[in-house]
């Protein structure tokens, strides 16, 4: 049951991150830096309102599924472990790279236009690492089911 829930949540998480990467990031890159900061300050809470509970629940459920499979032999435990570790990687990158950048993007006067553009490039690169880890976690959870 937990493995299926983990696969479901990881699929949603990976899909949401992919949508951000292919939908929002190109839009953000097309805006002048000042307009991007204004947009981000006004709307980032909506993205966070989805991604924080989704990411948090995916980490908890994937970890619980892995722990719950400790008595299971074979590849199922390995796949659940990979799913949990990949999801934890998404969380670490989010907390260390993306969330601090989000705070700067959302505070007026915190960044110059040049610093905004550079930080958005860094944010985007790490976001694609998160997407890759999310897809890997989803795949691993599916293999465990």
PDB file of C-alpha atoms in Angstrom:
ATOM      1  CA  UNK A   1       0.000   0.000   0.000  1.00  0.00           C
ATOM      2  CA  UNK A   2       2.740   2.498   0.943  1.00  0.00           C
ATOM      3  CA  UNK A   3       4.728   1.633  -2.176  1.00  0.00           C
ATOM      4  CA  UNK A   4       1.730   2.452  -4.359  1.00  0.00           C
ATOM      5  CA  UNK A   5       1.107   5.694  -2.509  1.00  0.00           C
ATOM      6  CA  UNK A   6       4.797   6.585  -2.851  1.00  0.00           C
ATOM      7  CA  UNK A   7       4.635   5.937  -6.596  1.00  0.00           C
ATOM      8  CA  UNK A   8       1.504   8.076  -6.877  1.00  0.00           C
ATOM      9  CA  UNK A   9       2.999  10.982  -4.908  1.00  0.00           C
ATOM     10  CA  UNK A  10       6.336  10.774  -6.704  1.00  0.00           C
ATOM     11  CA  UNK A  11       4.537  10.816 -10.043  1.00  0.00           C
ATOM     12  CA  UNK A  12       2.658  13.946  -9.028  1.00  0.00           C
ATOM     13  CA  UNK A  13       5.832  15.572  -7.683  1.00  0.00           C
ATOM     14  CA  UNK A  14       7.893  14.779 -10.775  1.00  0.00           C
ATOM     15  CA  UNK A  15       5.079  15.959 -13.037  1.00  0.00           C
ATOM     16  CA  UNK A  16       4.622  19.211 -11.134  1.00  0.00           C
ATOM     17  CA  UNK A  17       8.365  19.913 -11.222  1.00  0.00           C
ATOM     18  CA  UNK A  18       8.436  19.137 -14.935  1.00  0.00           C
ATOM     19  CA  UNK A  19       5.524  21.535 -15.513  1.00  0.00           C
ATOM     20  CA  UNK A  20       7.420  24.262 -13.660  1.00  0.00           C
ATOM     21  CA  UNK A  21      10.518  23.559 -15.739  1.00  0.00           C
ATOM     22  CA  UNK A  22       8.830  23.596 -19.134  1.00  0.00           C
ATOM     23  CA  UNK A  23       6.046  26.091 -18.415  1.00  0.00           C
ATOM     24  CA  UNK A  24       7.002  28.643 -15.818  1.00  0.00           C
ATOM     25  CA  UNK A  25      10.789  28.860 -16.152  1.00  0.00           C
ATOM     26  CA  UNK A  26      10.735  29.871 -19.844  1.00  0.00           C
ATOM     27  CA  UNK A  27       8.078  32.461 -19.016  1.00  0.00           C
ATOM     28  CA  UNK A  28      10.207  33.790 -16.147  1.00  0.00           C
ATOM     29  CA  UNK A  29      13.265  33.958 -18.391  1.00  0.00           C
ATOM     30  CA  UNK A  30      11.313  36.027 -20.908  1.00  0.00           C
ATOM     31  CA  UNK A  31      10.432  38.693 -18.361  1.00  0.00           C
ATOM     32  CA  UNK A  32      12.685  41.621 -17.534  1.00  0.00           C
ATOM     33  CA  UNK A  33      14.276  40.931 -14.124  1.00  0.00           C
ATOM     34  CA  UNK A  34      12.228  43.571 -12.296  1.00  0.00           C
ATOM     35  CA  UNK A  35       8.982  42.176 -13.729  1.00  0.00           C
ATOM     36  CA  UNK A  36      10.049  38.641 -12.840  1.00  0.00           C
ATOM     37  CA  UNK A  37      10.694  39.657  -9.227  1.00  0.00           C
ATOM     38  CA  UNK A  38       7.306  41.384  -9.069  1.00  0.00           C
ATOM     39  CA  UNK A  39       5.562  38.335 -10.546  1.00  0.00           C
ATOM     40  CA  UNK A  40       7.416  35.989  -8.217  1.00  0.00           C
ATOM     41  CA  UNK A  41       6.634  38.095  -5.164  1.00  0.00           C
ATOM     42  CA  UNK A  42       2.948  38.101  -6.051  1.00  0.00           C
ATOM     43  CA  UNK A  43       2.526  34.458  -7.094  1.00  0.00           C
ATOM     44  CA  UNK A  44       5.238  32.227  -5.606  1.00  0.00           C
ATOM     45  CA  UNK A  45       3.049  31.382  -2.618  1.00  0.00           C
ATOM     46  CA  UNK A  46       0.701  29.544  -4.985  1.00  0.00           C
ATOM     47  CA  UNK A  47       3.494  27.310  -6.234  1.00  0.00           C
ATOM     48  CA  UNK A  48       4.723  26.748  -2.689  1.00  0.00           C
ATOM     49  CA  UNK A  49       1.200  25.957  -1.557  1.00  0.00           C
ATOM     50  CA  UNK A  50       1.233  22.974  -3.901  1.00  0.00           C
ATOM     51  CA  UNK A  51       4.867  21.929  -3.872  1.00  0.00           C
ATOM     52  CA  UNK A  52       5.614  22.037  -0.145  1.00  0.00           C
ATOM     53  CA  UNK A  53       2.909  19.591   0.968  1.00  0.00           C
ATOM     54  CA  UNK A  54       3.392  17.451  -2.131  1.00  0.00           C
ATOM     55  CA  UNK A  55       7.155  17.232  -1.690  1.00  0.00           C
ATOM     56  CA  UNK A  56       6.934  16.740   2.057  1.00  0.00           C
ATOM     57  CA  UNK A  57       4.387  13.958   1.788  1.00  0.00           C
ATOM     58  CA  UNK A  58       6.401  12.264  -0.984  1.00  0.00           C
ATOM     59  CA  UNK A  59       9.519  12.246   1.218  1.00  0.00           C
ATOM     60  CA  UNK A  60       7.632  10.874   4.227  1.00  0.00           C
ATOM     61  CA  UNK A  61       5.721   8.196   2.321  1.00  0.00           C
ATOM     62  CA  UNK A  62       8.720   7.061   0.237  1.00  0.00           C
ATOM     63  CA  UNK A  63      10.806   6.818   3.412  1.00  0.00           C
ATOM     64  CA  UNK A  64       8.060   4.947   5.253  1.00  0.00           C
ATOM     65  CA  UNK A  65       7.650   2.539   2.327  1.00  0.00           C
ATOM     66  CA  UNK A  66      11.383   1.827   2.372  1.00  0.00           C
ATOM     67  CA  UNK A  67      11.427   1.303   6.136  1.00  0.00           C
ATOM     68  CA  UNK A  68       8.324  -0.865   5.880  1.00  0.00           C
ATOM     69  CA  UNK A  69      10.055  -3.044   3.293  1.00  0.00           C
ATOM     70  CA  UNK A  70      13.041  -3.829   5.522  1.00  0.00           C
ATOM     71  CA  UNK A  71      11.817  -7.409   5.946  1.00  0.00           C
ATOM     72  CA  UNK A  72      11.201  -7.844   2.235  1.00  0.00           C
ATOM     73  CA  UNK A  73      13.948  -9.566   0.316  1.00  0.00           C
ATOM     74  CA  UNK A  74      14.876  -9.005  -3.271  1.00  0.00           C
ATOM     75  CA  UNK A  75      14.761  -6.035  -5.536  1.00  0.00           C
ATOM     76  CA  UNK A  76      11.597  -4.447  -4.110  1.00  0.00           C
ATOM     77  CA  UNK A  77      13.458  -3.113  -1.076  1.00  0.00           C
ATOM     78  CA  UNK A  78      16.266  -1.810  -3.305  1.00  0.00           C
ATOM     79  CA  UNK A  79      13.822   0.020  -5.581  1.00  0.00           C
ATOM     80  CA  UNK A  80      12.018   1.539  -2.594  1.00  0.00           C
ATOM     81  CA  UNK A  81      15.365   2.609  -1.167  1.00  0.00           C
ATOM     82  CA  UNK A  82      16.299   4.278  -4.433  1.00  0.00           C
ATOM     83  CA  UNK A  83      12.921   6.031  -4.525  1.00  0.00           C
ATOM     84  CA  UNK A  84      13.379   7.295  -0.961  1.00  0.00           C
ATOM     85  CA  UNK A  85      16.955   8.474  -1.559  1.00  0.00           C
ATOM     86  CA  UNK A  86      16.028  10.238  -4.809  1.00  0.00           C
ATOM     87  CA  UNK A  87      13.137  11.976  -3.065  1.00  0.00           C
ATOM     88  CA  UNK A  88      15.413  13.001  -0.223  1.00  0.00           C
ATOM     89  CA  UNK A  89      17.752  14.461  -2.853  1.00  0.00           C
ATOM     90  CA  UNK A  90      14.883  16.587  -4.176  1.00  0.00           C
ATOM     91  CA  UNK A  91      14.251  17.829  -0.644  1.00  0.00           C
ATOM     92  CA  UNK A  92      17.907  18.665   0.038  1.00  0.00           C
ATOM     93  CA  UNK A  93      18.312  20.633  -3.209  1.00  0.00           C
ATOM     94  CA  UNK A  94      15.047  22.437  -2.538  1.00  0.00           C
ATOM     95  CA  UNK A  95      16.108  23.465   0.964  1.00  0.00           C
ATOM     96  CA  UNK A  96      19.725  24.322   0.144  1.00  0.00           C
ATOM     97  CA  UNK A  97      19.399  25.954  -3.286  1.00  0.00           C
ATOM     98  CA  UNK A  98      15.878  26.699  -4.461  1.00  0.00           C
ATOM     99  CA  UNK A  99      14.110  27.937  -1.327  1.00  0.00           C
ATOM    100  CA  UNK A 100      16.847  30.469  -0.429  1.00  0.00           C
ATOM    101  CA  UNK A 101      16.721  31.753  -4.019  1.00  0.00           C
ATOM    102  CA  UNK A 102      12.930  31.940  -3.846  1.00  0.00           C
ATOM    103  CA  UNK A 103      13.204  34.125  -0.756  1.00  0.00           C
ATOM    104  CA  UNK A 104      15.533  36.503  -2.583  1.00  0.00           C
ATOM    105  CA  UNK A 105      13.344  36.600  -5.692  1.00  0.00           C
ATOM    106  CA  UNK A 106      10.309  37.476  -3.603  1.00  0.00           C
ATOM    107  CA  UNK A 107      11.794  40.336  -1.577  1.00  0.00           C
ATOM    108  CA  UNK A 108      11.812  43.729  -3.301  1.00  0.00           C
ATOM    109  CA  UNK A 109      15.249  45.280  -3.440  1.00  0.00           C
ATOM    110  CA  UNK A 110      17.098  42.105  -2.458  1.00  0.00           C
ATOM    111  CA  UNK A 111      18.602  41.587  -5.921  1.00  0.00           C
ATOM    112  CA  UNK A 112      19.843  43.730  -8.778  1.00  0.00           C
ATOM    113  CA  UNK A 113      18.711  42.896 -12.289  1.00  0.00           C
ATOM    114  CA  UNK A 114      22.049  41.238 -13.057  1.00  0.00           C
ATOM    115  CA  UNK A 115      21.962  39.213  -9.834  1.00  0.00           C
ATOM    116  CA  UNK A 116      18.365  38.176 -10.549  1.00  0.00           C
ATOM    117  CA  UNK A 117      19.273  36.846 -13.997  1.00  0.00           C
ATOM    118  CA  UNK A 118      22.292  34.952 -12.658  1.00  0.00           C
ATOM    119  CA  UNK A 119      20.364  33.479  -9.739  1.00  0.00           C
ATOM    120  CA  UNK A 120      17.523  32.391 -12.025  1.00  0.00           C
ATOM    121  CA  UNK A 121      20.025  30.497 -14.207  1.00  0.00           C
ATOM    122  CA  UNK A 122      21.424  28.782 -11.094  1.00  0.00           C
ATOM    123  CA  UNK A 123      17.906  28.052  -9.822  1.00  0.00           C
ATOM    124  CA  UNK A 124      16.962  26.554 -13.195  1.00  0.00           C
ATOM    125  CA  UNK A 125      20.034  24.291 -13.361  1.00  0.00           C
ATOM    126  CA  UNK A 126      19.369  22.884  -9.922  1.00  0.00           C
ATOM    127  CA  UNK A 127      15.674  22.590 -10.706  1.00  0.00           C
ATOM    128  CA  UNK A 128      16.497  20.237 -13.584  1.00  0.00           C
ATOM    129  CA  UNK A 129      18.560  18.125 -11.186  1.00  0.00           C
ATOM    130  CA  UNK A 130      15.472  17.987  -8.959  1.00  0.00           C
ATOM    131  CA  UNK A 131      13.328  16.973 -11.920  1.00  0.00           C
ATOM    132  CA  UNK A 132      15.779  14.188 -12.767  1.00  0.00           C
ATOM    133  CA  UNK A 133      15.775  12.931  -9.186  1.00  0.00           C
ATOM    134  CA  UNK A 134      11.991  13.127  -9.070  1.00  0.00           C
ATOM    135  CA  UNK A 135      11.634  11.101 -12.263  1.00  0.00           C
ATOM    136  CA  UNK A 136      14.193   8.587 -10.967  1.00  0.00           C
ATOM    137  CA  UNK A 137      12.270   8.291  -7.701  1.00  0.00           C
ATOM    138  CA  UNK A 138       9.005   7.818  -9.577  1.00  0.00           C
ATOM    139  CA  UNK A 139      10.522   5.135 -11.795  1.00  0.00           C
ATOM    140  CA  UNK A 140      12.028   3.342  -8.796  1.00  0.00           C
ATOM    141  CA  UNK A 141       8.740   3.432  -6.898  1.00  0.00           C
ATOM    142  CA  UNK A 142       6.931   2.029  -9.935  1.00  0.00           C
ATOM    143  CA  UNK A 143       9.471  -0.781 -10.163  1.00  0.00           C
ATOM    144  CA  UNK A 144       8.822  -1.578  -6.499  1.00  0.00           C
ATOM    145  CA  UNK A 145       5.094  -1.894  -7.086  1.00  0.00           C
TER     146      UNK A 145
END
